[in-house]
PDB file of C-alpha atoms in Angstrom:
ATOM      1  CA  UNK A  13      -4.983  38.790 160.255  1.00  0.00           C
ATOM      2  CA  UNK A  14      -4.625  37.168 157.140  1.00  0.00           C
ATOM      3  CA  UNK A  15      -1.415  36.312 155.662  1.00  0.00           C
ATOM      4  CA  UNK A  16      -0.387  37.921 152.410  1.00  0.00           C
ATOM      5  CA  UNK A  17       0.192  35.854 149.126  1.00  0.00           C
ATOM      6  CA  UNK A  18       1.218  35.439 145.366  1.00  0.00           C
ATOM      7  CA  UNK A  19      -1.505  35.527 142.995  1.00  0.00           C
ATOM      8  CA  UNK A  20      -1.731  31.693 143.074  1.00  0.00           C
ATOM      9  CA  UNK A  21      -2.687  31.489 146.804  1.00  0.00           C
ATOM     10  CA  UNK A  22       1.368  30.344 147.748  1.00  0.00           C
ATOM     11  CA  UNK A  23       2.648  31.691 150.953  1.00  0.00           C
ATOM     12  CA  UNK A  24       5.284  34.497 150.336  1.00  0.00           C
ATOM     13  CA  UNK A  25       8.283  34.216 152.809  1.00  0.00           C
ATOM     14  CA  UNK A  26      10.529  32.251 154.725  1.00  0.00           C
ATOM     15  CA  UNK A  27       8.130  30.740 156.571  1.00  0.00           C
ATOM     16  CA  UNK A  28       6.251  29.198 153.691  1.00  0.00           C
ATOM     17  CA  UNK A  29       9.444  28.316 151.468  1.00  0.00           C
ATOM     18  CA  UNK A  30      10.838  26.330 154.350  1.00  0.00           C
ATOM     19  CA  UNK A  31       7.234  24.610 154.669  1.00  0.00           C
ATOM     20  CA  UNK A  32       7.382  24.063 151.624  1.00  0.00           C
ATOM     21  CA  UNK A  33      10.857  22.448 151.348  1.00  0.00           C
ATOM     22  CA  UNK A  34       9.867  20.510 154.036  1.00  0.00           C
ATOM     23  CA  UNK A  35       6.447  18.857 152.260  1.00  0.00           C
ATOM     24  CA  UNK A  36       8.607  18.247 149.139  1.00  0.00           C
ATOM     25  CA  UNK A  37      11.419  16.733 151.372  1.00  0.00           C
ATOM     26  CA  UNK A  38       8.794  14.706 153.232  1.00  0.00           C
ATOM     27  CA  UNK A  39       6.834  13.963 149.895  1.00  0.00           C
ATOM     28  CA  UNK A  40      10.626  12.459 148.741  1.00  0.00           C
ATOM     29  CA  UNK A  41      10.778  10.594 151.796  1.00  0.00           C
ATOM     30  CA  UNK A  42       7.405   8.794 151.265  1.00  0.00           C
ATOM     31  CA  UNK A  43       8.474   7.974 147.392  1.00  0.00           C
ATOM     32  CA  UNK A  44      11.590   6.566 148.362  1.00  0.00           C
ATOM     33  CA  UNK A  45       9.797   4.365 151.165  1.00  0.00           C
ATOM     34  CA  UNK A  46       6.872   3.360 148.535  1.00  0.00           C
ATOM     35  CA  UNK A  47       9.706   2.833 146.379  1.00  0.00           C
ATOM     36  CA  UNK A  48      12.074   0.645 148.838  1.00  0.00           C
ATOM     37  CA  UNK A  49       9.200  -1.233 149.921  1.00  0.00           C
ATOM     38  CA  UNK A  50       7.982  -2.060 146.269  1.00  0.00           C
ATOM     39  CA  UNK A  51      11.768  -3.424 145.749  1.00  0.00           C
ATOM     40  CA  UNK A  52      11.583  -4.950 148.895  1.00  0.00           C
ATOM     41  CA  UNK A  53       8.333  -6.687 148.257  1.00  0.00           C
ATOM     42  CA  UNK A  54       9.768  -7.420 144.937  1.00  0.00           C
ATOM     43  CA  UNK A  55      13.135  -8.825 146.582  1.00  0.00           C
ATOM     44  CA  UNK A  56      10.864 -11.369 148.388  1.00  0.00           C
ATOM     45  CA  UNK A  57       8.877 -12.059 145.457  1.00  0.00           C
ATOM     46  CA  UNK A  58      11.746 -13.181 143.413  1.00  0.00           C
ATOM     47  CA  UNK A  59      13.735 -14.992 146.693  1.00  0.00           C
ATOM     48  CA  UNK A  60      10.853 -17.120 147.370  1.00  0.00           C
ATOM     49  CA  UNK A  61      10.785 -18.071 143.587  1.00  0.00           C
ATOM     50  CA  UNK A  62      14.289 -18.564 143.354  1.00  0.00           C
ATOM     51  CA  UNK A  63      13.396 -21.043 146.901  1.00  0.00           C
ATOM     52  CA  UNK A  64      10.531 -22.428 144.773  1.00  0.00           C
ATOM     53  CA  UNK A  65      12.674 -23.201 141.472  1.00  0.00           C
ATOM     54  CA  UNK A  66      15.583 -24.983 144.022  1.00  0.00           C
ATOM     55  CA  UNK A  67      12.992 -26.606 145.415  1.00  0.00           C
ATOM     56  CA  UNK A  68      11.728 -27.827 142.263  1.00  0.00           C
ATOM     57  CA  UNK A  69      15.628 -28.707 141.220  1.00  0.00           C
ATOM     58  CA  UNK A  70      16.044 -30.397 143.877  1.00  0.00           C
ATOM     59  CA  UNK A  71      12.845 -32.609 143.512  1.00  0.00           C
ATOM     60  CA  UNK A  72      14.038 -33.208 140.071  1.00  0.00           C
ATOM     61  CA  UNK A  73      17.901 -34.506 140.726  1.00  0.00           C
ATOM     62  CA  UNK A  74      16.307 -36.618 143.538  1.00  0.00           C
ATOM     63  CA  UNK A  75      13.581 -38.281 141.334  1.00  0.00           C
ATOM     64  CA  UNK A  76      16.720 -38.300 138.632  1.00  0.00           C
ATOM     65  CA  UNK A  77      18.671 -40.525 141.281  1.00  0.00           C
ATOM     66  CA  UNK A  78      15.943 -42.808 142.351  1.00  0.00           C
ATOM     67  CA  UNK A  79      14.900 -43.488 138.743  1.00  0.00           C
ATOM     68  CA  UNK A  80      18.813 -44.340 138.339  1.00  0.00           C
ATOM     69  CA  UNK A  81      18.767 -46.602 141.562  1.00  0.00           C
ATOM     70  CA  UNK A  82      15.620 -48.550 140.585  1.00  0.00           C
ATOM     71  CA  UNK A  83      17.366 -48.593 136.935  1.00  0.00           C
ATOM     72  CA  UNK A  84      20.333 -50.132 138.997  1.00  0.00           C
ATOM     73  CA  UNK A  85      18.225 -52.798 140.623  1.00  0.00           C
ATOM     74  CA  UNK A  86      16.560 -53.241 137.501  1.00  0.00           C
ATOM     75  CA  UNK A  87      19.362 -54.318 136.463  1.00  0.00           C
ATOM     76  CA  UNK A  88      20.948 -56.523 138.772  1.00  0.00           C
ATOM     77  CA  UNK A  89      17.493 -58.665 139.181  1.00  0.00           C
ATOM     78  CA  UNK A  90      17.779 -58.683 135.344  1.00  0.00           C
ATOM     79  CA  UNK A  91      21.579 -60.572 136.127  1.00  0.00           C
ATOM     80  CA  UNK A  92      19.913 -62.426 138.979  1.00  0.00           C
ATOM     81  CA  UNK A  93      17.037 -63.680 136.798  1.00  0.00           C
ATOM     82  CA  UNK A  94      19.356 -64.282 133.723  1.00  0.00           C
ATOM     83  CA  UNK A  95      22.004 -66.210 136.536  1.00  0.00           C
ATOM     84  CA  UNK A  96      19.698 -68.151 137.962  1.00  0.00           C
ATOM     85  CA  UNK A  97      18.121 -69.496 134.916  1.00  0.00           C
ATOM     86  CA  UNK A  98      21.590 -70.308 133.170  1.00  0.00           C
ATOM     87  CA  UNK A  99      21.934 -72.150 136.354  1.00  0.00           C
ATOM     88  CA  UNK A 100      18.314 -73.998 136.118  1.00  0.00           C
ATOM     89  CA  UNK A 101      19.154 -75.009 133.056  1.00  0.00           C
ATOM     90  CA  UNK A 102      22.534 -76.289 133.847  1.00  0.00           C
ATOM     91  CA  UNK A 103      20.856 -78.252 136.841  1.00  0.00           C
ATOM     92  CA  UNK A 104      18.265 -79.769 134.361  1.00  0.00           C
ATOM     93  CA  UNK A 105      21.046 -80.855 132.017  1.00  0.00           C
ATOM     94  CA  UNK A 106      22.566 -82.284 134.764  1.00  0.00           C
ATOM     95  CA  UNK A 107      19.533 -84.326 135.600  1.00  0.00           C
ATOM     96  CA  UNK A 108      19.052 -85.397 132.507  1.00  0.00           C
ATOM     97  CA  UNK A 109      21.787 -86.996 132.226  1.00  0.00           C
ATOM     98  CA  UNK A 110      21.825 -89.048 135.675  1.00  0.00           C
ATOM     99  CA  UNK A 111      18.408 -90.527 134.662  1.00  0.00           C
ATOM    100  CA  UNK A 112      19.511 -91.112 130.768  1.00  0.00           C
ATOM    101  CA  UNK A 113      22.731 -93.053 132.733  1.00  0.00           C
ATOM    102  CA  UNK A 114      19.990 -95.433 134.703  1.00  0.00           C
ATOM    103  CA  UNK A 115      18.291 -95.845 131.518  1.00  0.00           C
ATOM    104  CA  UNK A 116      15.220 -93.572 132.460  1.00  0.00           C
ATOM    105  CA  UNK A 117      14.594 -92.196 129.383  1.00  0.00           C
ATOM    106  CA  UNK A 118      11.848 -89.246 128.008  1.00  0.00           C
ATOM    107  CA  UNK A 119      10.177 -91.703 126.574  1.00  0.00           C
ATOM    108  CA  UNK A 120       9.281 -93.887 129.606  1.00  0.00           C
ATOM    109  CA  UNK A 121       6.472 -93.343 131.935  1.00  0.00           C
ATOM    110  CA  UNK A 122       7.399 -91.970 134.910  1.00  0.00           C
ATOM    111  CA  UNK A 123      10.238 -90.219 133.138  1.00  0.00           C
ATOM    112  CA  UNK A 124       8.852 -86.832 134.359  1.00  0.00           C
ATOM    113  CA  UNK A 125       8.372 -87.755 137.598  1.00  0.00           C
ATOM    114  CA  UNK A 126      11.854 -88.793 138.223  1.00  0.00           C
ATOM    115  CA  UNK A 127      13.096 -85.996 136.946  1.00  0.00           C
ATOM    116  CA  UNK A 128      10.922 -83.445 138.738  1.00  0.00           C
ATOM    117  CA  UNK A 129      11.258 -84.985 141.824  1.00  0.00           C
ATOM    118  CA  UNK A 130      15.575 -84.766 141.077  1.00  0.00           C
ATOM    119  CA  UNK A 131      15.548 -81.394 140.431  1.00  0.00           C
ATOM    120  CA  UNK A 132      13.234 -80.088 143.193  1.00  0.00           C
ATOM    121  CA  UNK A 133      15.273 -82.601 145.828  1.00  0.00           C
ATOM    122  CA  UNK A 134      18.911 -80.555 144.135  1.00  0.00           C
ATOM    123  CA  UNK A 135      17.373 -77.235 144.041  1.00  0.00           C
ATOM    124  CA  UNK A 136      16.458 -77.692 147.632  1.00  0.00           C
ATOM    125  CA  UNK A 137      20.341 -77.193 148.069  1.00  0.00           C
ATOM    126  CA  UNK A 138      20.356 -78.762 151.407  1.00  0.00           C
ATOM    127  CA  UNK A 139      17.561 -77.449 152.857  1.00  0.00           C
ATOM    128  CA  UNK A 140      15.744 -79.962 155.042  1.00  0.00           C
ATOM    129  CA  UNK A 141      12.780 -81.152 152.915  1.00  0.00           C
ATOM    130  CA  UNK A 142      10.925 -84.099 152.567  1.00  0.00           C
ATOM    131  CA  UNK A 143      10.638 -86.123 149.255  1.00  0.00           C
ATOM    132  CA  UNK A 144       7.317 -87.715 150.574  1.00  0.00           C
ATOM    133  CA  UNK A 145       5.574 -84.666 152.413  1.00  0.00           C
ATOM    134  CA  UNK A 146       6.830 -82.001 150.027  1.00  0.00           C
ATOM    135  CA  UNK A 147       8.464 -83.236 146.912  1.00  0.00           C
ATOM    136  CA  UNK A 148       5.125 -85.928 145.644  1.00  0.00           C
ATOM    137  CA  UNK A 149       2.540 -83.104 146.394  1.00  0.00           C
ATOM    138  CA  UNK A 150       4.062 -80.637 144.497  1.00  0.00           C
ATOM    139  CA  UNK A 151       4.691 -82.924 141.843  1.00  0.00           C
ATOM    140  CA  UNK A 152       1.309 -84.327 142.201  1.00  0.00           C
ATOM    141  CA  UNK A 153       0.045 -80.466 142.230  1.00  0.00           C
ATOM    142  CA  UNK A 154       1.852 -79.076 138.967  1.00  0.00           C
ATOM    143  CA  UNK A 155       0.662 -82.828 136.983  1.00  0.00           C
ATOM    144  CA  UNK A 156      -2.595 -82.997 138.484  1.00  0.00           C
ATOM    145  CA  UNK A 157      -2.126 -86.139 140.287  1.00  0.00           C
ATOM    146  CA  UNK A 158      -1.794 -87.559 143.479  1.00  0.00           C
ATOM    147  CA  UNK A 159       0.923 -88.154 145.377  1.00  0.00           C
ATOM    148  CA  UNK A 160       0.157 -91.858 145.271  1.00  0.00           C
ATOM    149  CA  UNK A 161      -0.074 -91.980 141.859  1.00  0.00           C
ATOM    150  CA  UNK A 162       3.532 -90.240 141.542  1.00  0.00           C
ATOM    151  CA  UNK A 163       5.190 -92.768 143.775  1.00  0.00           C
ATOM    152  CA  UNK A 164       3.361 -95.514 141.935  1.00  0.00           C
ATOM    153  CA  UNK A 165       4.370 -94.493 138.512  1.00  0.00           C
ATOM    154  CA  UNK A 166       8.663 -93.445 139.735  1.00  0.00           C
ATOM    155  CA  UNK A 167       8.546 -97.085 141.361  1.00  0.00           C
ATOM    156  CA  UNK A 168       7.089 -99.137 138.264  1.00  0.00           C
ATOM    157  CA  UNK A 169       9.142 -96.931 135.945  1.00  0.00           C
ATOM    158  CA  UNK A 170      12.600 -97.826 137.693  1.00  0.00           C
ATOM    159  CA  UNK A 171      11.492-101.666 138.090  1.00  0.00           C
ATOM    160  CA  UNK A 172      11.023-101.763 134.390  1.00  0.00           C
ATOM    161  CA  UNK A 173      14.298-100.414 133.973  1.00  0.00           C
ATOM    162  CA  UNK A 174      15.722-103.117 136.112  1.00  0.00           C
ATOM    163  CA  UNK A 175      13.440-105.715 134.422  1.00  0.00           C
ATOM    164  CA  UNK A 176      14.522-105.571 131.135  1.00  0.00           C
ATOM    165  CA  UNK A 177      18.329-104.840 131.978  1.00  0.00           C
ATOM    166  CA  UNK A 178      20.768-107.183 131.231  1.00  0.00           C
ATOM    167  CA  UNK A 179      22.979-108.416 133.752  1.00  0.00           C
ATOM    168  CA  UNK A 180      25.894-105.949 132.689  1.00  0.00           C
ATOM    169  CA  UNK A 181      23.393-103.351 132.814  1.00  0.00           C
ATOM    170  CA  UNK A 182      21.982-104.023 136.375  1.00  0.00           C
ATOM    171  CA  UNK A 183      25.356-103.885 137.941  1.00  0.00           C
ATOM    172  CA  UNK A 184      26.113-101.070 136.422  1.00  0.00           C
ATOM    173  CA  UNK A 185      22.897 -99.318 137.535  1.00  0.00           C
ATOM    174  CA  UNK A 186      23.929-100.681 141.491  1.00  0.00           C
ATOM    175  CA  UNK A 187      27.173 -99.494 141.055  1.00  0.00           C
ATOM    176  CA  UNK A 188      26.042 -96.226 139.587  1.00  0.00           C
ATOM    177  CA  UNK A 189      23.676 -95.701 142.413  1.00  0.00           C
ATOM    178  CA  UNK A 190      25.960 -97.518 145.296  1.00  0.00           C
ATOM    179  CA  UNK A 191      23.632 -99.826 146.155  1.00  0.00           C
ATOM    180  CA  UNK A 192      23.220-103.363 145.962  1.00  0.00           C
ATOM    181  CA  UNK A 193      19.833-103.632 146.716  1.00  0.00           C
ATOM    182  CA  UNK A 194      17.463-105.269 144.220  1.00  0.00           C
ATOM    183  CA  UNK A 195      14.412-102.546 144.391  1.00  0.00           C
ATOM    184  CA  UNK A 196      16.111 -99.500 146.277  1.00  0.00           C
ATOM    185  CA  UNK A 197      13.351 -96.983 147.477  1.00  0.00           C
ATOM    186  CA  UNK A 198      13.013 -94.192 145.032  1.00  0.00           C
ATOM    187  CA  UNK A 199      13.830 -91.887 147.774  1.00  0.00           C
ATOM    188  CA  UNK A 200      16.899 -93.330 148.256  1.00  0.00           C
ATOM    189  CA  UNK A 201      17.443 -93.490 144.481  1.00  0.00           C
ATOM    190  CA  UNK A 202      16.504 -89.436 144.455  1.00  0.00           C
ATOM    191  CA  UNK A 203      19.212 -88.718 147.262  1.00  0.00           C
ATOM    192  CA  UNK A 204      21.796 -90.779 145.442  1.00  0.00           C
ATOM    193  CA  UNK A 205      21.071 -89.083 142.180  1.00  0.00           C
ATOM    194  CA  UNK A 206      21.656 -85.624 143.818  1.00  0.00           C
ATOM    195  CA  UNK A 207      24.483 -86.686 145.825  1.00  0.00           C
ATOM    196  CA  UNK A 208      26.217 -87.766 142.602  1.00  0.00           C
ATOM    197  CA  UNK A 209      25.488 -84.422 140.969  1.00  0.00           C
ATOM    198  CA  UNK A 210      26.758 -82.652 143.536  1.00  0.00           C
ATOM    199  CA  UNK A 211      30.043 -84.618 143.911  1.00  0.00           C
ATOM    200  CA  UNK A 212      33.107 -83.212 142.161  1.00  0.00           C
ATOM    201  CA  UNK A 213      33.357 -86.465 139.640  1.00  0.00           C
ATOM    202  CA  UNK A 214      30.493 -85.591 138.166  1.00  0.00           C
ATOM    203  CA  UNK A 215      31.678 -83.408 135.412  1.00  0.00           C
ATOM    204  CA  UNK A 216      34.262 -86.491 134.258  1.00  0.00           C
ATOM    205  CA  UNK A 217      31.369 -88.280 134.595  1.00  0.00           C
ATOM    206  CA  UNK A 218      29.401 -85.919 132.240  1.00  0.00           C
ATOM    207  CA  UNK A 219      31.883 -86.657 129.738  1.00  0.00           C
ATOM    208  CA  UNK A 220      31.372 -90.085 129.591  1.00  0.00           C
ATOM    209  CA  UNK A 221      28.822 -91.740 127.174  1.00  0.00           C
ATOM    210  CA  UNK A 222      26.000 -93.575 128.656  1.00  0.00           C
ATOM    211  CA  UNK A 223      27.645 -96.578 128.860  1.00  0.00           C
ATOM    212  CA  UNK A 224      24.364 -99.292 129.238  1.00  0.00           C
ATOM    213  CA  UNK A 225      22.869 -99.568 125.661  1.00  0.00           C
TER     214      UNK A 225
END
């Protein structure tokens, strides 16, 4: 038998009303899940962005910091480089100044020999090195020479010096170098040199005009 119904085709009753309920109620249901899920989905969406954009801050305050630690290094190599060049140039003066006191002048040949082979032997700073197996060839290297030739030129420069001193002179020169020798090696001369620099009476002596003239 067929069931009876409005002129629409709906059931009539309280059989179809609560059917009815029920599809709307379930219909609700499903909405509300669609509906949950799209927030959910959207939750996600915007958590793993939020990840994303931390992620991202992050990257940024650590690149921030290392560009602020290599500025920081920068920096202090800058101070190294400036420090150690104030203190190369204080060595050189220093240098200059022993040689211009044995009356090894610019102007003599040999002059930058001697003073090369000063500074290299004091920048050393105790450090075992050689004057003839490392100090001549890297002269010789950075003047385009040989070793031989440096030795030759430090040793006819100094006898010069001694050759045309006067006899005030040349006992100042062997008391300025502590030796009493009439041709000292110029090794010997080189370690006296730096020992003198180094000593504490050196900056009196610095003060003191070249006294040979």
């Amino acid at each position: 038998h067929l069931r009876l119904g409005d002129s629409c085709g709906r059931p009539q009753g309280k059989n179809g009303l609560e059917r009815i309920r029920r599809e709307k109620h379930g219909q609700s249901i499903r909405r509300k899940k669609e509906a949950a899920g799209v927030a959910e989905k959207s939750q996600a969406e915007e958590n793993e962005r939020r990840k994303e954009w931390k992620k991202t801050e992050n990257r940024l305050a650590e690149r921030e910091t290392t560009l602020d630690a290599k500025l920081d290094q920068l920096e202090k190599k800058s101070e190294k480089l400036s420090k150690e060049e104030k203190e190369i140039d204080e060595l050189n003066v220093d240098v200059d100044i022993v040689l211009n006191n044995l009356n090894i002048l610019p102007s003599k040949s040999g002059y930058l020999f001697w003073k090369d082979a000063v500074f290299l032997y004091l920048f050393a700073n105790k450090t075992k090195i050689s004057i003839c197996n490392d100090i001549y060839p890297a002269i010789a290297k950075k003047h385009e020479t040989t070793t031989m030739c440096v030795d030759r030129a430090m040793r006819r420069c100094f006898e010069n010096v001694l050759y045309y001193a006067s006899k005030n002179e040349h006992n100042y020169i062997c008391l300025y170098l502590k030796n009493t020798l009439l041709f000292p090696h110029n090794s010997e001369i080189i370690v006296k040199l730096v020992e003198l620099i180094s000593s504490k009476k050196f900056q009196e002596m610095k003060k003191c005009r070249f006294l040979c003239t």
